[in-house]
Structures are given as C-alpha cells and as structure tokens.
Short mmCIF file of C-alpha atoms in Angstrom, two decimals:
data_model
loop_
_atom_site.label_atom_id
_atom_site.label_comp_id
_atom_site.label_asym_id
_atom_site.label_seq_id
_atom_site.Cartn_x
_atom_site.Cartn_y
_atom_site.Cartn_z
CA UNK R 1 123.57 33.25 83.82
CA UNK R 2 127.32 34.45 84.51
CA UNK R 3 127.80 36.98 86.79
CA UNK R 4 131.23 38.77 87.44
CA UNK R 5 132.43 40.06 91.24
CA UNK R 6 134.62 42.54 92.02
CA UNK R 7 135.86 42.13 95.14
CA UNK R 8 134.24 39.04 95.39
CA UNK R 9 137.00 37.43 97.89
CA UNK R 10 135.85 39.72 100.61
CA UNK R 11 133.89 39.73 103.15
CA UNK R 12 130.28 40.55 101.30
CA UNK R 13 131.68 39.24 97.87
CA UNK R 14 132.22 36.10 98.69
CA UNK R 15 128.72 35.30 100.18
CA UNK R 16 127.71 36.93 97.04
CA UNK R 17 129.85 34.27 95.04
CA UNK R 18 128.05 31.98 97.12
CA UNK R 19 125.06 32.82 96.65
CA UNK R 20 124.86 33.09 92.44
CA UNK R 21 126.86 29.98 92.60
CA UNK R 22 123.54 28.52 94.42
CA UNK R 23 121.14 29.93 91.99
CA UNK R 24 122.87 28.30 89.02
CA UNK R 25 124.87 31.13 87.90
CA UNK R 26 129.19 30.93 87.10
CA UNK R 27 130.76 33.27 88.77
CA UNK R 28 133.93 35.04 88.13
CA UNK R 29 135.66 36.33 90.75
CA UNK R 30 137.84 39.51 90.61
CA UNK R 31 139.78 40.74 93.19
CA UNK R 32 143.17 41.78 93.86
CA UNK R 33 143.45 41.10 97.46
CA UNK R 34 144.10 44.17 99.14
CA UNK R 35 141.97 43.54 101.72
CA UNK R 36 140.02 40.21 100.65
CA UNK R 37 141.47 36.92 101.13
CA UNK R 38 141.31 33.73 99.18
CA UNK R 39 140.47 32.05 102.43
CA UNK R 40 136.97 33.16 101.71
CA UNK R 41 136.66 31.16 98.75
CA UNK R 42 138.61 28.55 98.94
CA UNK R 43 135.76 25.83 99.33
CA UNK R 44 134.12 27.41 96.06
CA UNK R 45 137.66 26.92 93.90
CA UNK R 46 136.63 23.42 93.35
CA UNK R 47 132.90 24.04 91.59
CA UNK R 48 133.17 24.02 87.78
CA UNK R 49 131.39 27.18 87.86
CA UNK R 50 133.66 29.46 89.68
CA UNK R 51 136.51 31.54 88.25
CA UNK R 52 139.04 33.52 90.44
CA UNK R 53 141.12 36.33 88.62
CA UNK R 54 143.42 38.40 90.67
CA UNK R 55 143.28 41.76 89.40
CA UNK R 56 142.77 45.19 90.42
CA UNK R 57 139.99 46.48 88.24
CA UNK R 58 141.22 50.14 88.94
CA UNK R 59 144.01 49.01 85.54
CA UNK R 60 141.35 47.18 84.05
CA UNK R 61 139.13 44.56 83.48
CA UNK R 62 138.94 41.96 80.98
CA UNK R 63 136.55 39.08 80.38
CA UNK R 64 136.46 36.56 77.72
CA UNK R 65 132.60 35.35 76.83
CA UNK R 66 129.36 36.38 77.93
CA UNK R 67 128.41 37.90 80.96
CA UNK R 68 125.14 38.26 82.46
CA UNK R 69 125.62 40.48 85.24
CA UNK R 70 128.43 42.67 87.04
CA UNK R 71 128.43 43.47 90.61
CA UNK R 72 130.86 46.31 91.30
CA UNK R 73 132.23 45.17 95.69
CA UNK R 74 135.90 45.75 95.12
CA UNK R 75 137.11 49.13 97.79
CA UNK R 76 138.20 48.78 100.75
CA UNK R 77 135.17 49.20 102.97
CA UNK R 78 136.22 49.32 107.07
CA UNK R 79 137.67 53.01 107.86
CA UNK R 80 141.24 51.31 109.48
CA UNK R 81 141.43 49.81 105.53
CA UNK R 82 140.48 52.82 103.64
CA UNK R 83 142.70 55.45 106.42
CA UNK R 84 145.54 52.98 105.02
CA UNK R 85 145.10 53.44 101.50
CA UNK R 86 143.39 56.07 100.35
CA UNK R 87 145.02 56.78 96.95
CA UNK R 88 143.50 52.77 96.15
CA UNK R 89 140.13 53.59 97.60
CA UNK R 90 139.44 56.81 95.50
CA UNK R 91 140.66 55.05 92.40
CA UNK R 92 138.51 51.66 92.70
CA UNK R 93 135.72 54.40 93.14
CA UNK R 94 136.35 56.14 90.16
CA UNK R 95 138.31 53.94 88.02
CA UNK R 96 137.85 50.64 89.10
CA UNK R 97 133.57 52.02 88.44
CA UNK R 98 134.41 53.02 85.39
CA UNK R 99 135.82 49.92 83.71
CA UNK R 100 133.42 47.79 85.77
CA UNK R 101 130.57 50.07 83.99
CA UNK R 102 132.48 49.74 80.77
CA UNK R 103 132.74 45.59 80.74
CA UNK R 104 128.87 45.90 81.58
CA UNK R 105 127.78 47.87 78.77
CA UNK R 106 130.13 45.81 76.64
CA UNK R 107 128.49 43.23 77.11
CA UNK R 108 125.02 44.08 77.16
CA UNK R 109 124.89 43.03 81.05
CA UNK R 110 122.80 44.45 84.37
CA UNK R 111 125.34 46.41 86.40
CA UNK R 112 125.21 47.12 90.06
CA UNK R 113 127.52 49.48 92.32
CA UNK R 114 127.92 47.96 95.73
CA UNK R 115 127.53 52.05 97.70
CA UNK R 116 127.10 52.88 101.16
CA UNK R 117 125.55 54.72 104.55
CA UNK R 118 128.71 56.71 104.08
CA UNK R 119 127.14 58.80 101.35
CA UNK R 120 124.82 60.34 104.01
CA UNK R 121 128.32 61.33 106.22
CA UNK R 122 127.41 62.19 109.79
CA UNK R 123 123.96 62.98 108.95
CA UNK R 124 121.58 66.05 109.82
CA UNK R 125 118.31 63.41 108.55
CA UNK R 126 117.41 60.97 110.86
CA UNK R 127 116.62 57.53 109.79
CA UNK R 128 118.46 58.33 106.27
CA UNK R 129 116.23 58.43 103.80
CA UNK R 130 117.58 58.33 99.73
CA UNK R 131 116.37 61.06 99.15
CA UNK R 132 118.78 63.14 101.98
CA UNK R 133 122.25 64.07 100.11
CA UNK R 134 124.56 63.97 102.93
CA UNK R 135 126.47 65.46 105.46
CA UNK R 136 129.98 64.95 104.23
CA UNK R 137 133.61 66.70 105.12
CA UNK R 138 134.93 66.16 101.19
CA UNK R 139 138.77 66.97 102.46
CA UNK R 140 138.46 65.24 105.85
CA UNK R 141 140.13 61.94 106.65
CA UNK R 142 137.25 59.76 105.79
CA UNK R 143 136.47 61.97 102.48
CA UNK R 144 138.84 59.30 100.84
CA UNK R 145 136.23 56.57 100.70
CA UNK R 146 132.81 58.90 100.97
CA UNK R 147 133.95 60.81 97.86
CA UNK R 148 134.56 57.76 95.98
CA UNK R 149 131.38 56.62 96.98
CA UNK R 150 129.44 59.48 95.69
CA UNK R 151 131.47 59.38 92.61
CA UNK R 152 130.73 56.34 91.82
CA UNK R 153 126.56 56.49 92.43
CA UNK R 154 127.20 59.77 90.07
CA UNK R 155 129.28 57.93 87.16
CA UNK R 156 126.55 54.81 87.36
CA UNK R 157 123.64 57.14 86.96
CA UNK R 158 125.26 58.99 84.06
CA UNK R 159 125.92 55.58 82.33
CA UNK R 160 122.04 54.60 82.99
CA UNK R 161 120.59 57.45 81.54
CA UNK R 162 122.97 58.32 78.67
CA UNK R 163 123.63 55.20 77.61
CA UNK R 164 120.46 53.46 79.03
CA UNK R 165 122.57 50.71 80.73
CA UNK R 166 120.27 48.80 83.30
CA UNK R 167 121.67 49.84 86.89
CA UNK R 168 121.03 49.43 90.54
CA UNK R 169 122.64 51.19 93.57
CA UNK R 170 122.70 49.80 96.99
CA UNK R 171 123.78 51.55 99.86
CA UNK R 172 124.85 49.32 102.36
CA UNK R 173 124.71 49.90 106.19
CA UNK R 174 126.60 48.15 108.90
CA UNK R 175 126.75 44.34 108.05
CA UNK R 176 128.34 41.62 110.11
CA UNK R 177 128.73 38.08 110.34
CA UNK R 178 131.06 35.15 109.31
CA UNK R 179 134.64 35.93 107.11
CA UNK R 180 134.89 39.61 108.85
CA UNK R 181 138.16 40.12 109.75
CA UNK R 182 139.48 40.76 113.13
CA UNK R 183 141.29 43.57 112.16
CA UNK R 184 138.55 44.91 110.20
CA UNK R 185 138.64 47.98 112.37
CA UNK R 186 135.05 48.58 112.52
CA UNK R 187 133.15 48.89 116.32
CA UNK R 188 131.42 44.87 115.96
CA UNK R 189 134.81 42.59 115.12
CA UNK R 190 136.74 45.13 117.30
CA UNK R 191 134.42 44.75 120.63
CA UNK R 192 134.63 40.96 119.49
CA UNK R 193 138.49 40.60 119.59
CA UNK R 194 139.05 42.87 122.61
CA UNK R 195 136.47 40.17 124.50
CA UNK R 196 137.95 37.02 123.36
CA UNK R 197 141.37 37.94 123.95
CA UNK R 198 140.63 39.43 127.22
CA UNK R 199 141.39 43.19 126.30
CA UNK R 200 140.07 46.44 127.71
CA UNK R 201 137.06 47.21 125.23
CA UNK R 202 137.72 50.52 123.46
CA UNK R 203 134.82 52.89 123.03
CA UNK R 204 135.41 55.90 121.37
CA UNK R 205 133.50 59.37 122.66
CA UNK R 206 131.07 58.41 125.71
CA UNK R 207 129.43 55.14 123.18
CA UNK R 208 126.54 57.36 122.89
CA UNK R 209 126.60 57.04 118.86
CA UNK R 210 124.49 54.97 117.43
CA UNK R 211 124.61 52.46 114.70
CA UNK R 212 122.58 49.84 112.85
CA UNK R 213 123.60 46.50 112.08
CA UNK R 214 122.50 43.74 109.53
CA UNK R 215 123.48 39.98 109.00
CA UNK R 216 125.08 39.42 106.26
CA UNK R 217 123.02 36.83 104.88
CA UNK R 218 119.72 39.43 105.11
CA UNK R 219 121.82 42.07 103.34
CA UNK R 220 122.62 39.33 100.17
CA UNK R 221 118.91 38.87 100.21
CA UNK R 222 118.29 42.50 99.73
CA UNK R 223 121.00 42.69 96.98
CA UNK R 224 119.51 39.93 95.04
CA UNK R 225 115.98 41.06 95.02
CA UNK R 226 117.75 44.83 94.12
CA UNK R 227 119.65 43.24 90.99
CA UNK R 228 116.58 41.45 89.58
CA UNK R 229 114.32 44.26 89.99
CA UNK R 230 113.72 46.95 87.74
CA UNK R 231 114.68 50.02 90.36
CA UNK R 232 117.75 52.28 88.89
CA UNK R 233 117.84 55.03 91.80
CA UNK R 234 119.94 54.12 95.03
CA UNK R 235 118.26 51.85 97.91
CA UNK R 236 119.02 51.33 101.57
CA UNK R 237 120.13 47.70 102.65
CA UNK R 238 120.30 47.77 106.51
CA UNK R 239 118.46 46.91 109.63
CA UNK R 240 116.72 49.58 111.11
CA UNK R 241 117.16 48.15 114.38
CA UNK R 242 119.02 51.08 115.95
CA UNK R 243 121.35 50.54 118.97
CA UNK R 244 124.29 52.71 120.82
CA UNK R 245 127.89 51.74 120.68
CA UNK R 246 127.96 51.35 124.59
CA UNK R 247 124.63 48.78 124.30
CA UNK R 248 126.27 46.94 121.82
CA UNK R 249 129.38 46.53 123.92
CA UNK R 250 126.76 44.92 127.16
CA UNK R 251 125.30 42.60 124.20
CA UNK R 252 128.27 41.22 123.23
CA UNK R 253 129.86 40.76 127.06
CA UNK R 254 126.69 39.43 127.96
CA UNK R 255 127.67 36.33 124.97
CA UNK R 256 130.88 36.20 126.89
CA UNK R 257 130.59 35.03 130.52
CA UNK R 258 133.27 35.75 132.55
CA UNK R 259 135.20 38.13 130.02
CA UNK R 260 137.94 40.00 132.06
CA UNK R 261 137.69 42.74 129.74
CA UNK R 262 136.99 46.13 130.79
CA UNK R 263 135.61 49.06 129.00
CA UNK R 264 138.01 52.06 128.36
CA UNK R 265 137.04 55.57 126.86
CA UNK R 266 139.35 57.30 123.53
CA UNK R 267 138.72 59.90 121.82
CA UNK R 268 135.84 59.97 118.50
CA UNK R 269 137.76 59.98 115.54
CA UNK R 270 137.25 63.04 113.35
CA UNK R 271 133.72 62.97 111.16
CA UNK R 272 132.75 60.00 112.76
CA UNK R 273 128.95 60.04 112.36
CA UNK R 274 126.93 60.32 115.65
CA UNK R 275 123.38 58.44 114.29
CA UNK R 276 122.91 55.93 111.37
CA UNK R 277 119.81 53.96 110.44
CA UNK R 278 118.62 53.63 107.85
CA UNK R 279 114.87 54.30 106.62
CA UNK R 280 114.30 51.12 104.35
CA UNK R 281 110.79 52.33 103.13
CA UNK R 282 111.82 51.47 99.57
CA UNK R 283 113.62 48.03 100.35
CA UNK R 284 109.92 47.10 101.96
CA UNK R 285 107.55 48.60 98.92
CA UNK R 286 109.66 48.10 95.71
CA UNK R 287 111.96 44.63 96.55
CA UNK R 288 109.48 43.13 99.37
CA UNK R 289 112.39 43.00 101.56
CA UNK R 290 113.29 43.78 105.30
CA UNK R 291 115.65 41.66 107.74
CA UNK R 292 114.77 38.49 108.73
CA UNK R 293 117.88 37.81 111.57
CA UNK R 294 117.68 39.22 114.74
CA UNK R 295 120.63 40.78 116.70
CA UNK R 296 120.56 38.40 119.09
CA UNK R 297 121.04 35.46 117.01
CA UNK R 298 123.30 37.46 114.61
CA UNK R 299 125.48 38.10 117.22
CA UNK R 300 125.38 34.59 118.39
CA UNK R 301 126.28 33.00 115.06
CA UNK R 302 129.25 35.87 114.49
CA UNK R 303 130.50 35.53 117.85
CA UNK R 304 130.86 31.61 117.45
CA UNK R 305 132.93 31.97 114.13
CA UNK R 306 135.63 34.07 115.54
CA UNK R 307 136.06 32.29 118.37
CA UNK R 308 137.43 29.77 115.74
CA UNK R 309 139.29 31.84 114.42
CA UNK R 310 140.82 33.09 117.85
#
C-alpha cells in the first residue's frame, strides 16, 4: 500500500507516518511546515519507504504513481496556532480538502479528513454525540478553524455520495503525548512548561471546564481501525475519561515534586467551551475500539519527553 499525509510532520502525522511505515505501507509525507517540524521525522528520512514533500496542499497537490490511501492532517490544530493564522487555517480547510479529495479520487484511493471536537463548539449536548451539530460562534475568534472544520466534513461527504469516493471522518478530541510542542498553546503542554520551568501555572476562568484527553498512540489506533473500516459518517476518537482543568493542573504537580510553581487565575478566552467528552458509542460498536492508556501513565510518559526537551 502507499499512503499520502498531509501534515504528516506534525504532531499526530508523524505517528501516523510511523505507524503505516510499520504496517508495510510507503508513505509520503506532505507538509509545509507551518506548524510541523522535520524534527518529527527525521529518524524515518532514512527508510526506503518514506517520502517528504514540502508543500502546502492549500496551492496544490501533486503525486506521481499510485496511491493507496490519503489522510487529510495538514491545519493548524492548537487555538495559539490557528489565532495566528487564520487566513491559512480556513484555506487548508477548504482548499487544502479539496485538492486532497481531488488526488484521492484521482487515483481511485480511500480518503480520510483528520476533523475535530471543535465541530460541536462549546456544546449544549453532553458527552457529544455525532449526531449533535454544534454550538458554534461562526464570526467569533475561534470560527477560523471550527468553520473550516465543518467545511471540510461537508465537502468530504459531498465527494462520497456524488462521486461515491470511499471516505471516513474522525473527529478528534484532546490528544497528547510525545512531539507536542511547548508552545502548542493548548491547557496539557502549557501546565507542562509552566511546571518545569518553574512558572506560575495559568488557569483560565476558575479551571472549572472540563476536558478529555487521549494518548496519542490510542488515538492512531482508532484512526487505523476508522480507515480500514467501511463507516463514511463522522466518528469520535477521544477518551471519555472526563477531568477539570484545575484537576489536571494537581495531576501534573503531583508528577513534579517540589515544583515552585504556583497557580494564577486569567480570564476564559472568548467561546472557549466549558464541557467536552466525547460519547465514543460508535468507536466501541463499529471499529471495536476504546483507549487502552490511562492518564496516569499518559501523563507519565509525556511528562518525561519534555523534560528532554526542557
């Protein structure tokens, strides 16, 4: 099999790359490096079977030969990235889906659209089920990277059932583990720098809000089993495992004896959603799949690579 990755030198992408490499596959690699590095796949430049092509698929995408399958990862994904460039996020949603759909139906290959918990915005449904539509501001600050979202699930589902392309949709909840970055932005690597480097811990509203959070290697699992199934409508990756902010903080100090770092209060950002878990009902029944890493150990294992990087 050869299976192309957009924005497969980030964070999720490259443990994809990884993990098709493992199962046989070649991989080619596009990306364009906005907010993926080539640090993340540097120890896969020397297989045979892996291609890197810097590109931004929102211009286009080209590939010579045959391709099997094309995962569509390439957006900016954290909401410090996607504040930062929002013109790039809306087109990689639209365009950058586009010509990813149009290389897959060119060549006769399984598509699937990397989406997200953002779709359900701050939600009025609690866990989010697939079924629930959203809760989205389409003009606020974070509409930049929600609306692309939803624009992409829409284009994808117009290409499966007019042109009868075979597609998947996975929206993906908080994930964490190795090759974050430290600036990612989001509440897990931020609570992570703060304590390493000794900073006041920033918790935005009273940490009441409450998230869910998966390893990365369970969500690559999920994805896998998704692709190879025969499920077009959108399913939740995530851990249901719900937590607030403020716990997660004591979880993480508690890895950190002796941390110096206090907690300090800031304003929520605008939109920012209040609950998120996910209801992964499907994931169970149609892809036999749930999480297999705990937080505990998760947090453990994450914690441990950026203290190298630190």
């Amino acid at each position: 099999m050869r299976t192309v990755i957009t924005g497969g030198a980030g964070f999720v992408g490259s443990h994809l790359c990884e993990r098709f490499l493992a199962d046989g596959d070649e991989v080619v690699c596009v990306d364009n490096l906005l907010t993926g590095t080539l640090k993340n796949v540097d120890r896969l430049r020397a297989d045979p079977k892996f291609r890197f092509i810097k590109r931004d698929v929102s211009e286009s995408i080209e590939i010579d030969g045959p391709v099997d399958n094309v995962l569509h990862f390439a957006s900016p994904a954290s909401p410090a990235d996607y504040l930062a460039h929002p013109i790039p996020t809306l087109k990689v949603g639209a365009l950058g889906t586009h010509n990813a759909l149009g290389l897959a139906r060119a060549k006769d290959a399984r598509f699937l659209l990397a989406s997200t918990s953002e779709i359900y915005g701050d939600p009025d449904v609690h866990p989010q089920v697939e079924e629930y539509w959203g809760h989205v501001n389409t003009i606020g600050p974070r509409g930049c990277y929600d609306e692309a979202k939803r624009f992409a699930e829409a284009i994808t589902m117009a290409y499966h059932r007019y042109h009868g392309m075979k597609t998947r949709i996975v929206r993906i909840f908080n994930t964490y583990g190795p090759r974050m970055r430290l600036d990612d932005g989001r509440v897990l690597p931020n609570f992570m720098k703060q304590i390493l480097r000794g900073d006041p811990i920033t918790l935005y509203g009273d940490g009441g809000q409450t998230r869910s959070f998966c390893y990365v290697t369970d969500l690559v699992d999920g994805i896998h089993r998704l692709l190879k199934s025969d499920y077009a409508l959108p399913v939740n990756i995530g851990n249901p495992s719900e937590i607030t902010v403020a716990q997660l903080a004591e979880e993480i100090i508690a890895l950190a004896p002796g941390t110096k770092s206090a907690i300090v209060h800031e304003p929520l950002p605008q939109d920012d959603p209040k609950r998120r878990r996910p209801d992964i009902a499907k994931a169970r029944t149609i892809l036999g799949w749930e999480p297999k890493v705990d937080r505990a150990e998760g947090l453990k294992r994450t914690l441990e690579y950026f203290r190298a990087v630190v």
